[in-house]
Amino acid sequence: MDELPIGRRVAYWRGRRKMSQQVFADRLGKSKSWVDKIERGVRRLDKFSVLYEIADILQLDVQLLLGKDPDRRSDALNCIDQLEVDQIRAALERYDALSAYFDAAPYPPMLSDMRKAVNHAWLTYQYGRYGMLTRALPKLLRDAQAADAAYGADDQSREAAHLLGQVYQIASSVLRKLGDSELAWLAADRAMAVSQRADDQLLAGIATTRVGNALLAMGRARSALELNLRIANRLAPGGGNDASPERLSVYGLLLLQAAMAAARTGDSATVDDLLDGAQEAAHRLGGDHNHYWTCFGPTNLKLHRAAAAVELGDGGRAVETHLAIDPPSFNGLLPERRAHHMLDIARGFAQIGDVSAAGEMLVRGDRLAPSEIRCRPIAHEVMSDILRRTRGAPSAPIAELAEHMGVGI
């Protein structure tokens, strides 16, 4: 498909997402005529900002729209350092809502600006640019907190709370990735509290998965399992609940995270039951989507099947699941998801004794989202294991990656 004009590639992926031109145009904020002209090549699509937005709506890597392999990013890579952690902690420890009770901020951030900043932060996270994100998080946290405090008694209060809840979730997610599980738990707990003021059960459901992930990282798998299951049961489609794509996505992700917690406890039967429930939700959803920034759908479900197998110590099953994933569907996922999966499969190959293939998975993951491999403690553990078990010298790509990661050979 690389030789196709860019408009044809847009049309192809729009069709893969089962999205009409009108729906696509509405989400993009353009007319149906504009979309039609782009897809037929009558109008040029040469603004990267628009390409980036299209890629977000279609839930794929922008490089696919450009006819290129979704490979290594050119942006500079930096992992989080202690100074950035301290700045994020300071921002999380602010109590602007209480201060505003006594003295409201005279010039709060505009919500339109906050929406753009939060969307950009989500994309930065899902493209695996953790260093860039952690540098931006302290200010984003302060701005979102100030907006939430300033609009606390206004008609815009729910949206301000919703945006703050999202920022807390972003902070929790990246902090957990980078190994600060306790601070990740604090941010996730804040997200759950704010989501109640935002009056959005689905936002609270996603915040629950962040809390569960933090608990899991702290070794509290049983608590994570029970929490995810309890909220999943309350949000399940049916009864008084609708079966909207958003609800299916949030409900499905809760089941996936519960399955990961069950896998950590070694309960394979519960894992299978939860994954089957998530599969039903993914089937009803009908494709891979990014509602509420969940990246939920049939392909992500398969990624979690492989990850759960790794947690259960069944590397062979994880590798089999990986090999059965449809490449175009996999390439349509955002970089963080794909690189995370490569890390999981590296662990799977290591479990079955194929350390060469394990190293290759880390190298492939690094090409997709370097921060996911170079900055995560679990990836360092895997690389150390690979080097320790490799007979003779490792291959040049693995040795080079190990050097970048700071893992000694």
Short mmCIF file of C-alpha atoms in Angstrom, two decimals:
data_model
loop_
_atom_site.label_atom_id
_atom_site.label_comp_id
_atom_site.label_asym_id
_atom_site.label_seq_id
_atom_site.Cartn_x
_atom_site.Cartn_y
_atom_site.Cartn_z
CA MET A 1 0.00 0.00 0.00
CA ASP A 2 3.10 2.25 0.23
CA GLU A 3 2.77 3.37 -3.39
CA LEU A 4 -0.78 4.70 -2.88
CA PRO A 5 -1.42 8.46 -2.74
CA ILE A 6 -1.92 9.70 0.81
CA GLY A 7 -5.62 10.34 0.21
CA ARG A 8 -6.14 6.72 -0.81
CA ARG A 9 -4.38 5.60 2.35
CA VAL A 10 -6.74 7.76 4.41
CA ALA A 11 -9.70 6.18 2.62
CA TYR A 12 -8.28 2.70 3.18
CA TRP A 13 -7.86 3.12 6.95
CA ARG A 14 -11.19 4.90 7.28
CA GLY A 15 -12.78 1.87 5.67
CA ARG A 16 -10.84 -0.47 7.98
CA ARG A 17 -12.30 1.45 10.92
CA LYS A 18 -15.81 1.07 9.44
CA MET A 19 -16.26 4.82 9.51
CA SER A 20 -18.36 6.69 6.94
CA GLN A 21 -17.06 9.85 5.30
CA GLN A 22 -19.66 11.87 7.21
CA VAL A 23 -18.72 10.43 10.61
CA PHE A 24 -15.04 10.87 9.84
CA ALA A 25 -15.63 14.47 8.73
CA ASP A 26 -17.63 15.24 11.88
CA ARG A 27 -14.87 13.92 14.16
CA LEU A 28 -12.27 15.86 12.20
CA GLY A 29 -14.32 19.06 12.21
CA LYS A 30 -14.37 19.19 8.40
CA SER A 31 -17.05 18.86 5.75
CA LYS A 32 -17.85 15.60 3.99
CA SER A 33 -16.88 17.31 0.73
CA TRP A 34 -13.43 18.11 2.16
CA VAL A 35 -12.89 14.46 3.10
CA ASP A 36 -14.05 13.27 -0.32
CA LYS A 37 -11.64 15.63 -2.10
CA ILE A 38 -8.74 14.51 0.10
CA GLU A 39 -9.44 10.84 -0.55
CA ARG A 40 -9.75 11.37 -4.31
CA GLY A 41 -6.56 13.41 -4.45
CA VAL A 42 -8.34 16.56 -5.60
CA ARG A 43 -7.14 18.42 -2.52
CA ARG A 44 -3.63 18.13 -1.05
CA LEU A 45 -3.04 16.95 2.49
CA ASP A 46 0.27 18.54 3.40
CA LYS A 47 -0.21 19.92 6.93
CA PHE A 48 1.38 17.66 9.51
CA SER A 49 -0.95 18.94 12.22
CA VAL A 50 -3.93 17.71 10.20
CA LEU A 51 -2.19 14.39 9.46
CA TYR A 52 -1.53 13.95 13.17
CA GLU A 53 -5.20 14.60 13.96
CA ILE A 54 -6.34 12.15 11.26
CA ALA A 55 -4.00 9.49 12.62
CA ASP A 56 -5.47 10.03 16.09
CA ILE A 57 -9.06 9.65 14.84
CA LEU A 58 -8.16 6.52 12.86
CA GLN A 59 -6.11 5.14 15.81
CA LEU A 60 -2.94 4.47 13.85
CA ASP A 61 0.63 5.59 13.53
CA VAL A 62 0.96 8.70 11.37
CA GLN A 63 3.84 7.01 9.52
CA LEU A 64 1.31 4.60 7.98
CA LEU A 65 -0.49 7.55 6.39
CA LEU A 66 2.82 8.66 4.94
CA GLY A 67 3.45 5.22 3.46
CA LYS A 68 6.37 4.53 5.77
CA ASP A 69 7.09 1.81 8.29
CA PRO A 70 6.04 2.85 11.80
CA ASP A 71 9.60 2.66 12.95
CA ARG A 72 12.04 4.59 15.14
CA ARG A 73 11.14 8.17 16.07
CA SER A 74 13.66 10.91 15.40
CA ASP A 75 12.83 12.91 18.52
CA ALA A 76 15.42 12.93 21.27
CA LEU A 77 15.05 10.29 23.93
CA ASN A 78 15.33 11.14 27.60
CA CYS A 79 14.06 9.13 30.52
CA ILE A 80 12.68 10.73 33.65
CA ASP A 81 15.15 11.93 36.29
CA GLN A 82 14.69 12.62 40.00
CA LEU A 83 14.24 16.36 39.48
CA GLU A 84 11.26 15.72 37.21
CA VAL A 85 9.82 13.23 39.70
CA ASP A 86 10.11 15.85 42.45
CA GLN A 87 8.38 18.45 40.28
CA ILE A 88 5.52 16.08 39.50
CA ARG A 89 5.24 15.14 43.17
CA ALA A 90 5.08 18.83 44.11
CA ALA A 91 2.32 19.38 41.56
CA LEU A 92 0.37 16.38 42.88
CA GLU A 93 0.65 17.72 46.42
CA ARG A 94 -0.99 21.03 45.55
CA TYR A 95 -4.46 21.73 46.93
CA ASP A 96 -5.68 24.45 44.62
CA ALA A 97 -9.34 23.61 45.16
CA LEU A 98 -9.02 24.41 48.88
CA SER A 99 -7.01 27.59 48.21
CA ALA A 100 -9.61 28.74 45.68
CA TYR A 101 -12.26 28.45 48.37
CA PHE A 102 -10.57 31.38 50.09
CA ASP A 103 -9.03 33.19 47.13
CA ALA A 104 -10.04 32.25 43.56
CA ALA A 105 -7.45 32.61 40.81
CA PRO A 106 -8.17 35.82 38.83
CA TYR A 107 -6.99 34.46 35.46
CA PRO A 108 -7.63 30.71 35.20
CA PRO A 109 -6.48 28.81 32.09
CA MET A 110 -9.03 28.72 29.29
CA LEU A 111 -10.73 25.35 28.96
CA SER A 112 -10.27 25.37 25.18
CA ASP A 113 -6.51 25.61 25.70
CA MET A 114 -6.65 22.92 28.37
CA ARG A 115 -8.51 20.54 26.03
CA LYS A 116 -5.78 20.88 23.41
CA ALA A 117 -3.02 20.43 25.97
CA VAL A 118 -4.62 17.32 27.48
CA ASN A 119 -5.22 15.74 24.06
CA HIS A 120 -1.61 16.41 23.14
CA ALA A 121 -0.45 14.83 26.41
CA TRP A 122 -2.48 11.70 25.72
CA LEU A 123 -0.96 11.40 22.25
CA THR A 124 2.52 12.00 23.65
CA TYR A 125 1.93 9.11 26.05
CA GLN A 126 0.46 6.77 23.44
CA TYR A 127 3.36 7.50 21.11
CA GLY A 128 5.72 6.45 23.90
CA ARG A 129 7.49 9.78 24.33
CA TYR A 130 7.83 9.57 28.10
CA GLY A 131 10.71 11.99 28.55
CA MET A 132 8.85 14.71 26.67
CA LEU A 133 5.71 13.99 28.67
CA THR A 134 7.32 14.07 32.11
CA ARG A 135 8.89 17.43 31.34
CA ALA A 136 5.47 18.83 30.42
CA LEU A 137 3.49 17.21 33.25
CA PRO A 138 4.30 19.58 36.16
CA LYS A 139 2.94 22.63 34.32
CA LEU A 140 0.01 20.68 32.90
CA LEU A 141 -0.91 19.47 36.38
CA ARG A 142 -0.72 23.00 37.78
CA ASP A 143 -2.81 24.44 34.95
CA ALA A 144 -5.45 21.71 35.18
CA GLN A 145 -5.67 22.09 38.95
CA ALA A 146 -6.01 25.87 38.63
CA ALA A 147 -8.75 25.50 36.02
CA ASP A 148 -10.61 22.99 38.14
CA ALA A 149 -10.44 25.29 41.16
CA ALA A 150 -11.46 28.41 39.23
CA TYR A 151 -14.46 26.85 37.50
CA GLY A 152 -15.59 24.94 40.59
CA ALA A 153 -18.87 26.86 40.91
CA ASP A 154 -19.45 27.48 37.24
CA ASP A 155 -21.32 25.70 34.44
CA GLN A 156 -17.91 24.63 33.13
CA SER A 157 -17.00 22.91 36.39
CA ARG A 158 -17.67 19.38 35.10
CA GLU A 159 -15.46 19.83 32.07
CA ALA A 160 -12.67 21.31 34.20
CA ALA A 161 -12.90 18.35 36.58
CA HIS A 162 -12.96 15.95 33.63
CA LEU A 163 -9.76 17.45 32.21
CA LEU A 164 -8.02 17.35 35.58
CA GLY A 165 -9.05 13.72 35.99
CA GLN A 166 -7.47 12.92 32.64
CA VAL A 167 -4.23 14.67 33.55
CA TYR A 168 -4.03 12.69 36.78
CA GLN A 169 -4.52 9.50 34.76
CA ILE A 170 -1.78 10.44 32.30
CA ALA A 171 0.56 11.18 35.20
CA SER A 172 -0.28 7.87 36.86
CA SER A 173 0.28 5.90 33.67
CA VAL A 174 3.70 7.32 32.85
CA LEU A 175 4.91 7.20 36.47
CA ARG A 176 4.00 3.53 36.69
CA LYS A 177 5.83 2.84 33.44
CA LEU A 178 8.93 4.47 34.82
CA GLY A 179 8.88 2.58 38.10
CA ASP A 180 7.42 5.06 40.62
CA SER A 181 4.41 2.97 41.63
CA GLU A 182 3.56 4.82 44.84
CA LEU A 183 3.38 8.19 43.12
CA ALA A 184 1.43 6.52 40.32
CA TRP A 185 -1.06 5.28 42.91
CA LEU A 186 -1.44 8.80 44.35
CA ALA A 187 -2.17 10.27 40.92
CA ALA A 188 -4.63 7.48 40.10
CA ASP A 189 -6.40 7.90 43.44
CA ARG A 190 -6.74 11.63 42.73
CA ALA A 191 -8.17 10.77 39.30
CA MET A 192 -10.88 8.60 40.85
CA ALA A 193 -11.90 11.36 43.26
CA VAL A 194 -12.03 14.05 40.57
CA SER A 195 -14.00 11.82 38.17
CA GLN A 196 -16.87 11.76 40.66
CA ARG A 197 -17.07 15.56 40.53
CA ALA A 198 -16.95 15.35 36.75
CA ASP A 199 -20.06 13.13 37.02
CA ASP A 200 -18.69 10.67 34.47
CA GLN A 201 -18.88 7.00 35.43
CA LEU A 202 -16.79 5.94 32.46
CA LEU A 203 -14.00 8.34 33.42
CA ALA A 204 -14.16 6.82 36.91
CA GLY A 205 -13.96 3.37 35.32
CA ILE A 206 -10.76 4.23 33.47
CA ALA A 207 -9.35 5.83 36.62
CA THR A 208 -10.03 2.50 38.31
CA THR A 209 -7.74 0.71 35.86
CA ARG A 210 -4.96 3.19 36.72
CA VAL A 211 -5.41 2.51 40.44
CA GLY A 212 -5.41 -1.23 39.72
CA ASN A 213 -2.22 -0.97 37.68
CA ALA A 214 -0.51 0.94 40.48
CA LEU A 215 -1.65 -1.62 43.04
CA LEU A 216 -0.36 -4.40 40.80
CA ALA A 217 3.00 -2.66 40.50
CA MET A 218 3.15 -2.51 44.31
CA GLY A 219 2.56 -6.27 44.55
CA ARG A 220 -1.10 -6.04 45.58
CA ALA A 221 -2.56 -8.20 42.81
CA ARG A 222 -5.59 -9.42 44.77
CA SER A 223 -6.68 -5.87 45.60
CA ALA A 224 -6.22 -4.86 41.95
CA LEU A 225 -8.32 -7.81 40.78
CA GLU A 226 -11.17 -7.12 43.20
CA LEU A 227 -11.25 -3.39 42.43
CA ASN A 228 -11.32 -3.83 38.65
CA LEU A 229 -14.00 -6.51 38.88
CA ARG A 230 -16.21 -4.51 41.22
CA ILE A 231 -16.30 -1.46 38.95
CA ALA A 232 -16.57 -3.60 35.78
CA ASN A 233 -19.71 -5.21 37.18
CA ARG A 234 -21.23 -1.80 37.85
CA LEU A 235 -20.42 -0.50 34.38
CA ALA A 236 -21.33 -3.65 32.44
CA PRO A 237 -23.65 -3.06 29.47
CA GLY A 238 -27.20 -4.26 30.07
CA GLY A 239 -29.76 -3.66 32.74
CA GLY A 240 -29.92 0.08 33.16
CA ASN A 241 -26.66 0.66 31.30
CA ASP A 242 -26.36 1.35 27.58
CA ALA A 243 -24.07 -0.55 25.24
CA SER A 244 -22.36 2.46 23.68
CA PRO A 245 -18.89 2.05 22.13
CA GLU A 246 -17.48 4.13 24.98
CA ARG A 247 -19.01 1.91 27.66
CA LEU A 248 -17.95 -1.28 25.88
CA SER A 249 -14.39 0.05 25.68
CA VAL A 250 -14.17 1.02 29.34
CA TYR A 251 -15.87 -2.17 30.49
CA GLY A 252 -13.60 -4.28 28.28
CA LEU A 253 -10.45 -2.60 29.54
CA LEU A 254 -11.52 -3.17 33.16
CA LEU A 255 -11.84 -6.87 32.38
CA LEU A 256 -8.44 -6.92 30.69
CA GLN A 257 -6.78 -5.29 33.67
CA ALA A 258 -8.58 -7.66 36.03
CA ALA A 259 -7.27 -10.56 33.93
CA MET A 260 -3.71 -9.26 34.28
CA ALA A 261 -4.13 -9.07 38.05
CA ALA A 262 -5.55 -12.61 38.13
CA ALA A 263 -2.58 -13.79 36.07
CA ARG A 264 -0.23 -12.30 38.64
CA THR A 265 -1.92 -14.46 41.30
CA GLY A 266 -1.56 -17.56 39.11
CA ASP A 267 -5.33 -18.04 38.69
CA SER A 268 -5.45 -19.24 35.07
CA ALA A 269 -9.15 -20.18 35.17
CA THR A 270 -10.16 -16.66 36.21
CA VAL A 271 -7.83 -15.23 33.58
CA ASP A 272 -9.56 -17.23 30.84
CA ASP A 273 -13.04 -16.23 32.07
CA LEU A 274 -12.15 -12.53 32.16
CA LEU A 275 -10.48 -12.59 28.76
CA ASP A 276 -13.52 -14.34 27.29
CA GLY A 277 -15.74 -11.60 28.74
CA ALA A 278 -13.48 -8.93 27.25
CA GLN A 279 -13.57 -10.76 23.92
CA GLU A 280 -17.36 -10.55 23.87
CA ALA A 281 -17.15 -6.80 24.51
CA ALA A 282 -14.55 -6.42 21.75
CA HIS A 283 -16.75 -8.39 19.35
CA ARG A 284 -19.71 -6.10 20.12
CA LEU A 285 -17.48 -3.07 19.64
CA GLY A 286 -16.57 -4.35 16.18
CA GLY A 287 -13.00 -3.11 15.83
CA ASP A 288 -10.04 -1.43 17.48
CA HIS A 289 -10.89 1.99 18.88
CA ASN A 290 -9.47 4.57 21.26
CA HIS A 291 -12.57 5.67 23.17
CA TYR A 292 -11.56 7.26 26.46
CA TRP A 293 -7.97 6.60 25.36
CA THR A 294 -8.43 2.87 25.99
CA CYS A 295 -7.06 1.46 22.69
CA PHE A 296 -9.61 -1.30 23.28
CA GLY A 297 -10.63 -3.77 20.60
CA PRO A 298 -9.97 -7.27 19.23
CA THR A 299 -6.27 -6.66 18.56
CA ASN A 300 -5.51 -5.20 21.97
CA LEU A 301 -7.39 -8.15 23.45
CA LYS A 302 -4.92 -10.52 21.76
CA LEU A 303 -2.03 -8.48 23.11
CA HIS A 304 -3.43 -8.96 26.61
CA ARG A 305 -3.90 -12.71 26.02
CA ALA A 306 -0.19 -12.90 25.27
CA ALA A 307 0.71 -10.70 28.25
CA ALA A 308 -1.42 -12.78 30.61
CA ALA A 309 0.27 -15.95 29.36
CA VAL A 310 3.65 -14.41 30.15
CA GLU A 311 2.51 -13.51 33.67
CA LEU A 312 1.37 -17.12 34.11
CA GLY A 313 4.80 -18.32 33.00
CA ASP A 314 3.54 -19.83 29.74
CA GLY A 315 5.93 -18.24 27.26
CA GLY A 316 5.09 -20.77 24.55
CA ARG A 317 1.44 -19.81 24.58
CA ALA A 318 2.37 -16.12 24.55
CA VAL A 319 4.55 -16.60 21.46
CA GLU A 320 1.82 -18.62 19.70
CA THR A 321 -0.67 -15.85 20.40
CA HIS A 322 1.77 -13.28 19.08
CA LEU A 323 2.35 -15.16 15.84
CA ALA A 324 -1.40 -15.37 15.21
CA ILE A 325 -1.96 -11.59 15.39
CA ASP A 326 -2.91 -9.99 12.07
CA PRO A 327 0.05 -7.73 11.06
CA PRO A 328 -2.04 -4.90 9.50
CA SER A 329 -4.26 -4.76 12.60
CA PHE A 330 -1.19 -4.75 14.84
CA ASN A 331 0.47 -1.99 12.80
CA GLY A 332 -2.70 0.06 13.15
CA LEU A 333 -2.18 0.34 16.90
CA LEU A 334 -0.33 3.26 18.41
CA PRO A 335 3.40 2.87 19.20
CA GLU A 336 3.11 2.47 22.98
CA ARG A 337 0.80 -0.53 22.63
CA ARG A 338 2.99 -2.22 20.04
CA ALA A 339 6.26 -1.61 21.86
CA HIS A 340 4.71 -2.78 25.14
CA HIS A 341 3.67 -5.97 23.38
CA MET A 342 7.19 -6.51 22.04
CA LEU A 343 8.48 -6.26 25.60
CA ASP A 344 5.92 -8.84 26.73
CA ILE A 345 6.90 -11.20 23.91
CA ALA A 346 10.58 -10.71 24.71
CA ARG A 347 9.74 -12.03 28.18
CA GLY A 348 7.83 -14.90 26.57
CA PHE A 349 10.76 -15.92 24.38
CA ALA A 350 13.07 -15.70 27.39
CA GLN A 351 10.76 -18.07 29.27
CA ILE A 352 11.11 -20.72 26.58
CA GLY A 353 14.87 -20.26 26.40
CA ASP A 354 15.12 -18.42 23.07
CA VAL A 355 17.16 -15.46 24.26
CA SER A 356 18.15 -14.48 20.73
CA ALA A 357 14.50 -13.99 19.75
CA ALA A 358 13.90 -12.22 23.05
CA GLY A 359 16.62 -9.73 22.21
CA GLU A 360 15.21 -9.22 18.73
CA MET A 361 11.82 -8.36 20.27
CA LEU A 362 13.45 -5.71 22.43
CA VAL A 363 15.20 -4.27 19.40
CA ARG A 364 11.91 -4.17 17.48
CA GLY A 365 10.19 -2.53 20.40
CA ASP A 366 12.94 0.07 20.61
CA ARG A 367 12.38 0.95 16.97
CA LEU A 368 8.71 1.61 17.68
CA ALA A 369 8.94 3.56 20.94
CA PRO A 370 12.43 3.80 22.44
CA SER A 371 11.23 5.04 25.83
CA GLU A 372 9.11 1.91 26.32
CA ILE A 373 12.26 -0.21 26.16
CA ARG A 374 15.06 2.04 27.37
CA CYS A 375 13.26 3.69 30.29
CA ARG A 376 11.26 0.86 31.86
CA PRO A 377 12.79 -1.11 34.74
CA ILE A 378 11.17 -4.36 33.54
CA ALA A 379 12.86 -3.96 30.14
CA HIS A 380 16.23 -3.55 31.89
CA GLU A 381 15.59 -6.78 33.78
CA VAL A 382 14.80 -8.61 30.55
CA MET A 383 17.90 -7.27 28.81
CA SER A 384 20.10 -8.26 31.77
CA ASP A 385 18.65 -11.77 31.62
CA ILE A 386 19.26 -11.98 27.88
CA LEU A 387 22.89 -10.90 28.21
CA ARG A 388 23.52 -13.25 31.09
CA ARG A 389 22.17 -16.26 29.19
CA THR A 390 23.66 -15.47 25.78
CA ARG A 391 26.52 -17.77 24.79
CA GLY A 392 29.35 -15.76 23.36
CA ALA A 393 28.86 -12.18 22.24
CA PRO A 394 25.32 -10.88 21.61
CA SER A 395 24.40 -9.70 18.14
CA ALA A 396 25.38 -6.14 17.22
CA PRO A 397 21.81 -4.71 17.43
CA ILE A 398 21.27 -6.24 20.89
CA ALA A 399 24.67 -5.08 22.13
CA GLU A 400 24.00 -1.56 20.82
CA LEU A 401 20.60 -1.44 22.52
CA ALA A 402 22.06 -2.71 25.78
CA GLU A 403 24.62 0.09 25.63
CA HIS A 404 21.88 2.69 25.07
CA MET A 405 19.95 1.24 28.00
CA GLY A 406 23.00 1.31 30.25
CA VAL A 407 22.83 -2.45 30.83
CA GLY A 408 26.29 -3.95 31.12
CA ILE A 409 27.33 -6.84 28.89
#
